Amino acid sequence: MANSASRPDRAYHQDYICRIRYENSLPPPPGSVKLLDIPIDGLEYYASPGFASRLHRSQPINIEADAELGMPIDLVGMPGVFDGDESSIQAPVIPPPLHSRDKNLLRPLSELGKPKYQPGGISFLRRTEYISSDAARARSEAAQKTTPKAAAAKLRKTVDTSKDDPVHVLRAAVKGFDLAHPEDAYTGVDTQDSIKGLEPTPAEIEAWNNPKHPTKSNLKAVDFYPILPDLEAGTDTGNYMIAKFTANPTQIINKHDPRMDVGLLRPIELDDATVAEYSARLAAHTADPLHSLHPGGPPFNYHFFLPTDEISAINLKRKLDVDDPDRDNLELYTTKNKDGKSIFRLSQQRVYETGRSTAPDADHAYNEIALALHDPDLEVPGGGGSSNRLEKAAYYYPVMQKVQLKPHRSKTLAQLGVASRADDEGFDVIDVIDVVVENLDKVENAKRHRHRAELLGEAVEEDGAEDGDS
């Protein structure tokens, strides 16, 4: 038998034959191509600028064009956004339960179409060495979990529940005051009125004596302000409200309008239909808070008034300043009414409605506060008078509610593109309002005294009234 390796290589020539099996040859046209001149005047008509202008005039835009063009980006009403907490504008940590009919909408792309057979878990379709290695790995992991070292680590991860005890939390709070004022630290036996704080660590004492910025180590503290309540700046409700306009309420845009410092918002009484709608939304939220949002505060409408000129605004601020020595001077008033009484006259700008608001919560009135730094030694000369009324401190003022105000417009007129003073129809139009600054009466003073006593933990007297200023 001859060896095949000894045979010489032979080359074979082969041609590639390609044949079109089905042909569809079209015959040539019987005559030459003829071009027809077809008039297209309609295209010139529809493409002319005049057609677009006429269409714009005949078809008004059926939207309400506000200052933000229907896309508000203001974050007022979302709790915690200005403090760095963005949970209110993000998806909830615990997602709501998914309905069984919606589960098919969340299927991945790999599961769409015809079902595919997956041979997972069938041993004879896998290599033997893979099965043995997986079994050995599972046995080794189970052995590690039962070792004494792993059991000890699991015990170390247990949570110390004693730190959640109310007494421990109170002692930790008292420790902060003991660090600030060690001379006033209570060291006796715990009683109903006094409790001993936790012992501060050397690291905590060093951090108090030499404070450092948490992220910028090159900064140094230059001054300290104790945080105190301003007991003399109380209101009838004991708290304040922040109002923000969606658009500039005045015509001054290049600088701050000083009249805004003494602007006056006068709420308009709600009608029965609005009260019923708000009560229904509030009841729905109370019944199902997970699926029904809180409607916020009552949707009041407001008359907004401003002084007629800048001089009136400055004099009104001086009249309201309790530290101004000339605040009782009647010459600060800029106008007199028909009875000859000195007044400040404020004119109405327009009517505003509540666009968005947070829910007032009297039980948690101190969740948000406004701070004002006050230092008597840094008072500007001629800025208003004596500054001995308050000591050096950072005074806080509770903020119960934040409201976004937008111009009130009639929906029918807005759809027609008309905006005039007739937008405020349905309300009693008030052109001007006269303001007189007077002392508090007994009822107003009693309300402030009650809030002040609750803040200090004192007994509330029903007939407690003191002289003060409004």
PDB file of N, CA and C in Angstrom, residues 141-211:
ATOM      1  N   GLU A 141     -18.573  26.754  52.931  1.00  0.00           N
ATOM      2  CA  GLU A 141     -19.278  27.927  53.455  1.00  0.00           C
ATOM      3  C   GLU A 141     -20.142  27.568  54.656  1.00  0.00           C
ATOM      4  N   ALA A 142     -20.764  26.405  54.620  1.00  0.00           N
ATOM      5  CA  ALA A 142     -21.568  25.979  55.768  1.00  0.00           C
ATOM      6  C   ALA A 142     -20.702  25.726  56.991  1.00  0.00           C
ATOM      7  N   ALA A 143     -19.503  25.231  56.768  1.00  0.00           N
ATOM      8  CA  ALA A 143     -18.603  24.983  57.900  1.00  0.00           C
ATOM      9  C   ALA A 143     -18.117  26.287  58.515  1.00  0.00           C
ATOM     10  N   GLN A 144     -17.870  27.313  57.667  1.00  0.00           N
ATOM     11  CA  GLN A 144     -17.405  28.595  58.194  1.00  0.00           C
ATOM     12  C   GLN A 144     -18.473  29.286  59.040  1.00  0.00           C
ATOM     13  N   LYS A 145     -19.732  29.102  58.667  1.00  0.00           N
ATOM     14  CA  LYS A 145     -20.801  29.746  59.425  1.00  0.00           C
ATOM     15  C   LYS A 145     -20.953  29.168  60.823  1.00  0.00           C
ATOM     16  N   THR A 146     -20.511  27.932  61.021  1.00  0.00           N
ATOM     17  CA  THR A 146     -20.685  27.275  62.321  1.00  0.00           C
ATOM     18  C   THR A 146     -19.444  27.358  63.192  1.00  0.00           C
ATOM     19  N   THR A 147     -18.396  28.054  62.733  1.00  0.00           N
ATOM     20  CA  THR A 147     -17.183  28.162  63.544  1.00  0.00           C
ATOM     21  C   THR A 147     -17.421  29.111  64.707  1.00  0.00           C
ATOM     22  N   PRO A 148     -16.683  28.951  65.814  1.00  0.00           N
ATOM     23  CA  PRO A 148     -16.839  29.866  66.963  1.00  0.00           C
ATOM     24  C   PRO A 148     -16.545  31.317  66.617  1.00  0.00           C
ATOM     25  N   LYS A 149     -15.594  31.556  65.696  1.00  0.00           N
ATOM     26  CA  LYS A 149     -15.260  32.919  65.318  1.00  0.00           C
ATOM     27  C   LYS A 149     -16.439  33.611  64.645  1.00  0.00           C
ATOM     28  N   ALA A 150     -17.133  32.895  63.753  1.00  0.00           N
ATOM     29  CA  ALA A 150     -18.298  33.494  63.084  1.00  0.00           C
ATOM     30  C   ALA A 150     -19.438  33.736  64.063  1.00  0.00           C
ATOM     31  N   ALA A 151     -19.616  32.818  65.011  1.00  0.00           N
ATOM     32  CA  ALA A 151     -20.675  33.006  66.002  1.00  0.00           C
ATOM     33  C   ALA A 151     -20.391  34.206  66.894  1.00  0.00           C
ATOM     34  N   ALA A 152     -19.099  34.407  67.253  1.00  0.00           N
ATOM     35  CA  ALA A 152     -18.752  35.563  68.082  1.00  0.00           C
ATOM     36  C   ALA A 152     -18.966  36.865  67.326  1.00  0.00           C
ATOM     37  N   ALA A 153     -18.647  36.878  66.021  1.00  0.00           N
ATOM     38  CA  ALA A 153     -18.864  38.090  65.224  1.00  0.00           C
ATOM     39  C   ALA A 153     -20.332  38.425  65.119  1.00  0.00           C
ATOM     40  N   LYS A 154     -21.182  37.407  65.045  1.00  0.00           N
ATOM     41  CA  LYS A 154     -22.624  37.645  64.988  1.00  0.00           C
ATOM     42  C   LYS A 154     -23.136  38.245  66.288  1.00  0.00           C
ATOM     43  N   LEU A 155     -22.566  37.817  67.413  1.00  0.00           N
ATOM     44  CA  LEU A 155     -22.974  38.373  68.696  1.00  0.00           C
ATOM     45  C   LEU A 155     -22.557  39.830  68.833  1.00  0.00           C
ATOM     46  N   ARG A 156     -21.396  40.188  68.257  1.00  0.00           N
ATOM     47  CA  ARG A 156     -20.921  41.565  68.371  1.00  0.00           C
ATOM     48  C   ARG A 156     -21.784  42.532  67.579  1.00  0.00           C
ATOM     49  N   LYS A 157     -22.512  42.060  66.565  1.00  0.00           N
ATOM     50  CA  LYS A 157     -23.327  42.931  65.735  1.00  0.00           C
ATOM     51  C   LYS A 157     -24.697  43.237  66.336  1.00  0.00           C
ATOM     52  N   THR A 158     -24.993  42.684  67.473  1.00  0.00           N
ATOM     53  CA  THR A 158     -26.285  42.960  68.095  1.00  0.00           C
ATOM     54  C   THR A 158     -26.375  44.416  68.511  1.00  0.00           C
ATOM     55  N   VAL A 159     -27.560  44.991  68.400  1.00  0.00           N
ATOM     56  CA  VAL A 159     -27.791  46.400  68.692  1.00  0.00           C
ATOM     57  C   VAL A 159     -27.995  46.589  70.187  1.00  0.00           C
ATOM     58  N   ASP A 160     -27.362  47.621  70.711  1.00  0.00           N
ATOM     59  CA  ASP A 160     -27.518  47.955  72.112  1.00  0.00           C
ATOM     60  C   ASP A 160     -28.828  48.726  72.285  1.00  0.00           C
ATOM     61  N   THR A 161     -29.850  48.031  72.762  1.00  0.00           N
ATOM     62  CA  THR A 161     -31.168  48.649  72.894  1.00  0.00           C
ATOM     63  C   THR A 161     -31.248  49.614  74.061  1.00  0.00           C
ATOM     64  N   SER A 162     -30.256  49.605  74.956  1.00  0.00           N
ATOM     65  CA  SER A 162     -30.315  50.509  76.101  1.00  0.00           C
ATOM     66  C   SER A 162     -30.162  51.965  75.680  1.00  0.00           C
ATOM     67  N   LYS A 163     -29.537  52.222  74.534  1.00  0.00           N
ATOM     68  CA  LYS A 163     -29.367  53.601  74.075  1.00  0.00           C
ATOM     69  C   LYS A 163     -30.676  54.220  73.605  1.00  0.00           C
ATOM     70  N   ASP A 164     -31.665  53.398  73.317  1.00  0.00           N
ATOM     71  CA  ASP A 164     -32.963  53.917  72.915  1.00  0.00           C
ATOM     72  C   ASP A 164     -33.872  54.195  74.098  1.00  0.00           C
ATOM     73  N   ASP A 165     -33.400  53.934  75.289  1.00  0.00           N
ATOM     74  CA  ASP A 165     -34.202  54.192  76.472  1.00  0.00           C
ATOM     75  C   ASP A 165     -34.412  55.697  76.635  1.00  0.00           C
ATOM     76  N   PRO A 166     -35.622  56.165  76.947  1.00  0.00           N
ATOM     77  CA  PRO A 166     -35.857  57.617  77.073  1.00  0.00           C
ATOM     78  C   PRO A 166     -34.974  58.291  78.106  1.00  0.00           C
ATOM     79  N   VAL A 167     -34.659  57.610  79.181  1.00  0.00           N
ATOM     80  CA  VAL A 167     -33.794  58.202  80.198  1.00  0.00           C
ATOM     81  C   VAL A 167     -32.385  58.391  79.658  1.00  0.00           C
ATOM     82  N   HIS A 168     -31.898  57.399  78.889  1.00  0.00           N
ATOM     83  CA  HIS A 168     -30.564  57.532  78.295  1.00  0.00           C
ATOM     84  C   HIS A 168     -30.529  58.675  77.289  1.00  0.00           C
ATOM     85  N   VAL A 169     -31.595  58.842  76.495  1.00  0.00           N
ATOM     86  CA  VAL A 169     -31.643  59.944  75.531  1.00  0.00           C
ATOM     87  C   VAL A 169     -31.640  61.292  76.255  1.00  0.00           C
ATOM     88  N   LEU A 170     -32.364  61.375  77.369  1.00  0.00           N
ATOM     89  CA  LEU A 170     -32.390  62.620  78.139  1.00  0.00           C
ATOM     90  C   LEU A 170     -31.026  62.915  78.754  1.00  0.00           C
ATOM     91  N   ARG A 171     -30.337  61.889  79.228  1.00  0.00           N
ATOM     92  CA  ARG A 171     -28.997  62.100  79.787  1.00  0.00           C
ATOM     93  C   ARG A 171     -28.017  62.574  78.704  1.00  0.00           C
ATOM     94  N   ALA A 172     -28.161  62.041  77.505  1.00  0.00           N
ATOM     95  CA  ALA A 172     -27.289  62.471  76.410  1.00  0.00           C
ATOM     96  C   ALA A 172     -27.550  63.931  76.046  1.00  0.00           C
ATOM     97  N   ALA A 173     -28.821  64.361  76.118  1.00  0.00           N
ATOM     98  CA  ALA A 173     -29.126  65.769  75.830  1.00  0.00           C
ATOM     99  C   ALA A 173     -28.575  66.681  76.923  1.00  0.00           C
ATOM    100  N   VAL A 174     -28.676  66.241  78.189  1.00  0.00           N
ATOM    101  CA  VAL A 174     -28.150  67.058  79.296  1.00  0.00           C
ATOM    102  C   VAL A 174     -26.630  67.160  79.213  1.00  0.00           C
ATOM    103  N   LYS A 175     -25.989  66.140  78.671  1.00  0.00           N
ATOM    104  CA  LYS A 175     -24.526  66.169  78.549  1.00  0.00           C
ATOM    105  C   LYS A 175     -24.072  67.330  77.679  1.00  0.00           C
ATOM    106  N   GLY A 176     -24.836  67.664  76.639  1.00  0.00           N
ATOM    107  CA  GLY A 176     -24.471  68.798  75.800  1.00  0.00           C
ATOM    108  C   GLY A 176     -24.476  70.106  76.559  1.00  0.00           C
ATOM    109  N   PHE A 177     -25.473  70.290  77.435  1.00  0.00           N
ATOM    110  CA  PHE A 177     -25.516  71.511  78.244  1.00  0.00           C
ATOM    111  C   PHE A 177     -24.389  71.521  79.285  1.00  0.00           C
ATOM    112  N   ASP A 178     -24.045  70.346  79.819  1.00  0.00           N
ATOM    113  CA  ASP A 178     -22.943  70.285  80.785  1.00  0.00           C
ATOM    114  C   ASP A 178     -21.609  70.621  80.131  1.00  0.00           C
ATOM    115  N   LEU A 179     -21.447  70.261  78.863  1.00  0.00           N
ATOM    116  CA  LEU A 179     -20.219  70.633  78.152  1.00  0.00           C
ATOM    117  C   LEU A 179     -20.128  72.133  77.958  1.00  0.00           C
ATOM    118  N   ALA A 180     -21.254  72.777  77.653  1.00  0.00           N
ATOM    119  CA  ALA A 180     -21.241  74.217  77.412  1.00  0.00           C
ATOM    120  C   ALA A 180     -21.088  74.997  78.708  1.00  0.00           C
ATOM    121  N   HIS A 181     -21.703  74.525  79.781  1.00  0.00           N
ATOM    122  CA  HIS A 181     -21.643  75.226  81.070  1.00  0.00           C
ATOM    123  C   HIS A 181     -21.298  74.213  82.166  1.00  0.00           C
ATOM    124  N   PRO A 182     -20.038  73.831  82.276  1.00  0.00           N
ATOM    125  CA  PRO A 182     -19.675  72.832  83.298  1.00  0.00           C
ATOM    126  C   PRO A 182     -19.913  73.319  84.713  1.00  0.00           C
ATOM    127  N   GLU A 183     -19.916  74.640  84.929  1.00  0.00           N
ATOM    128  CA  GLU A 183     -20.136  75.138  86.282  1.00  0.00           C
ATOM    129  C   GLU A 183     -21.574  74.912  86.742  1.00  0.00           C
ATOM    130  N   ASP A 184     -22.510  74.732  85.807  1.00  0.00           N
ATOM    131  CA  ASP A 184     -23.911  74.511  86.171  1.00  0.00           C
ATOM    132  C   ASP A 184     -24.311  73.048  86.077  1.00  0.00           C
ATOM    133  N   ALA A 185     -23.351  72.143  85.888  1.00  0.00           N
ATOM    134  CA  ALA A 185     -23.675  70.722  85.732  1.00  0.00           C
ATOM    135  C   ALA A 185     -24.226  70.153  87.030  1.00  0.00           C
ATOM    136  N   TYR A 186     -25.284  69.367  86.912  1.00  0.00           N
ATOM    137  CA  TYR A 186     -25.910  68.752  88.080  1.00  0.00           C
ATOM    138  C   TYR A 186     -25.208  67.429  88.366  1.00  0.00           C
ATOM    139  N   THR A 187     -24.751  67.241  89.595  1.00  0.00           N
ATOM    140  CA  THR A 187     -23.998  66.042  89.979  1.00  0.00           C
ATOM    141  C   THR A 187     -24.681  65.264  91.086  1.00  0.00           C
ATOM    142  N   GLY A 188     -25.877  65.655  91.478  1.00  0.00           N
ATOM    143  CA  GLY A 188     -26.549  64.971  92.578  1.00  0.00           C
ATOM    144  C   GLY A 188     -27.329  63.763  92.120  1.00  0.00           C
ATOM    145  N   VAL A 189     -28.227  63.326  92.978  1.00  0.00           N
ATOM    146  CA  VAL A 189     -29.075  62.166  92.703  1.00  0.00           C
ATOM    147  C   VAL A 189     -30.226  62.598  91.792  1.00  0.00           C
ATOM    148  N   ASP A 190     -30.604  61.706  90.874  1.00  0.00           N
ATOM    149  CA  ASP A 190     -31.687  62.012  89.938  1.00  0.00           C
ATOM    150  C   ASP A 190     -32.998  62.219  90.692  1.00  0.00           C
ATOM    151  N   THR A 191     -33.688  63.283  90.368  1.00  0.00           N
ATOM    152  CA  THR A 191     -34.993  63.589  90.936  1.00  0.00           C
ATOM    153  C   THR A 191     -35.973  63.836  89.802  1.00  0.00           C
ATOM    154  N   GLN A 192     -37.183  64.221  90.155  1.00  0.00           N
ATOM    155  CA  GLN A 192     -38.200  64.493  89.136  1.00  0.00           C
ATOM    156  C   GLN A 192     -37.892  65.756  88.349  1.00  0.00           C
ATOM    157  N   ASP A 193     -37.191  66.708  88.981  1.00  0.00           N
ATOM    158  CA  ASP A 193     -36.877  67.978  88.323  1.00  0.00           C
ATOM    159  C   ASP A 193     -35.462  68.049  87.788  1.00  0.00           C
ATOM    160  N   SER A 194     -34.564  67.219  88.259  1.00  0.00           N
ATOM    161  CA  SER A 194     -33.158  67.283  87.848  1.00  0.00           C
ATOM    162  C   SER A 194     -32.660  65.884  87.537  1.00  0.00           C
ATOM    163  N   ILE A 195     -31.805  65.793  86.532  1.00  0.00           N
ATOM    164  CA  ILE A 195     -31.233  64.517  86.128  1.00  0.00           C
ATOM    165  C   ILE A 195     -29.767  64.735  85.775  1.00  0.00           C
ATOM    166  N   LYS A 196     -28.953  63.784  86.098  1.00  0.00           N
ATOM    167  CA  LYS A 196     -27.528  63.869  85.858  1.00  0.00           C
ATOM    168  C   LYS A 196     -27.219  63.429  84.435  1.00  0.00           C
ATOM    169  N   GLY A 197     -26.426  64.237  83.731  1.00  0.00           N
ATOM    170  CA  GLY A 197     -26.069  63.915  82.363  1.00  0.00           C
ATOM    171  C   GLY A 197     -24.987  62.864  82.281  1.00  0.00           C
ATOM    172  N   LEU A 198     -24.800  62.317  81.066  1.00  0.00           N
ATOM    173  CA  LEU A 198     -23.738  61.344  80.841  1.00  0.00           C
ATOM    174  C   LEU A 198     -22.374  61.998  81.006  1.00  0.00           C
ATOM    175  N   GLU A 199     -21.396  61.187  81.335  1.00  0.00           N
ATOM    176  CA  GLU A 199     -20.040  61.688  81.503  1.00  0.00           C
ATOM    177  C   GLU A 199     -19.420  61.942  80.129  1.00  0.00           C
ATOM    178  N   PRO A 200     -19.008  63.174  79.835  1.00  0.00           N
ATOM    179  CA  PRO A 200     -18.416  63.440  78.518  1.00  0.00           C
ATOM    180  C   PRO A 200     -17.046  62.796  78.383  1.00  0.00           C
ATOM    181  N   THR A 201     -16.740  62.348  77.199  1.00  0.00           N
ATOM    182  CA  THR A 201     -15.447  61.728  76.917  1.00  0.00           C
ATOM    183  C   THR A 201     -14.404  62.814  76.646  1.00  0.00           C
ATOM    184  N   PRO A 202     -13.107  62.484  76.789  1.00  0.00           N
ATOM    185  CA  PRO A 202     -12.064  63.475  76.476  1.00  0.00           C
ATOM    186  C   PRO A 202     -12.162  63.995  75.041  1.00  0.00           C
ATOM    187  N   ALA A 203     -12.559  63.134  74.110  1.00  0.00           N
ATOM    188  CA  ALA A 203     -12.685  63.590  72.717  1.00  0.00           C
ATOM    189  C   ALA A 203     -13.803  64.611  72.576  1.00  0.00           C
ATOM    190  N   GLU A 204     -14.910  64.431  73.299  1.00  0.00           N
ATOM    191  CA  GLU A 204     -16.005  65.394  73.237  1.00  0.00           C
ATOM    192  C   GLU A 204     -15.617  66.725  73.876  1.00  0.00           C
ATOM    193  N   ILE A 205     -14.855  66.673  74.965  1.00  0.00           N
ATOM    194  CA  ILE A 205     -14.395  67.915  75.592  1.00  0.00           C
ATOM    195  C   ILE A 205     -13.447  68.669  74.676  1.00  0.00           C
ATOM    196  N   GLU A 206     -12.547  67.938  74.010  1.00  0.00           N
ATOM    197  CA  GLU A 206     -11.622  68.578  73.081  1.00  0.00           C
ATOM    198  C   GLU A 206     -12.376  69.166  71.882  1.00  0.00           C
ATOM    199  N   ALA A 207     -13.394  68.457  71.402  1.00  0.00           N
ATOM    200  CA  ALA A 207     -14.173  68.971  70.264  1.00  0.00           C
ATOM    201  C   ALA A 207     -14.932  70.232  70.643  1.00  0.00           C
ATOM    202  N   TRP A 208     -15.362  70.353  71.915  1.00  0.00           N
ATOM    203  CA  TRP A 208     -16.064  71.561  72.332  1.00  0.00           C
ATOM    204  C   TRP A 208     -15.101  72.735  72.514  1.00  0.00           C
ATOM    205  N   ASN A 209     -13.926  72.462  73.089  1.00  0.00           N
ATOM    206  CA  ASN A 209     -12.956  73.540  73.322  1.00  0.00           C
ATOM    207  C   ASN A 209     -12.307  74.011  72.030  1.00  0.00           C
ATOM    208  N   ASN A 210     -12.110  73.120  71.076  1.00  0.00           N
ATOM    209  CA  ASN A 210     -11.482  73.464  69.796  1.00  0.00           C
ATOM    210  C   ASN A 210     -12.347  72.925  68.663  1.00  0.00           C
ATOM    211  N   PRO A 211     -13.440  73.597  68.357  1.00  0.00           N
ATOM    212  CA  PRO A 211     -14.336  73.078  67.312  1.00  0.00           C
ATOM    213  C   PRO A 211     -13.689  73.134  65.942  1.00  0.00           C
TER     214      PRO A 211
END
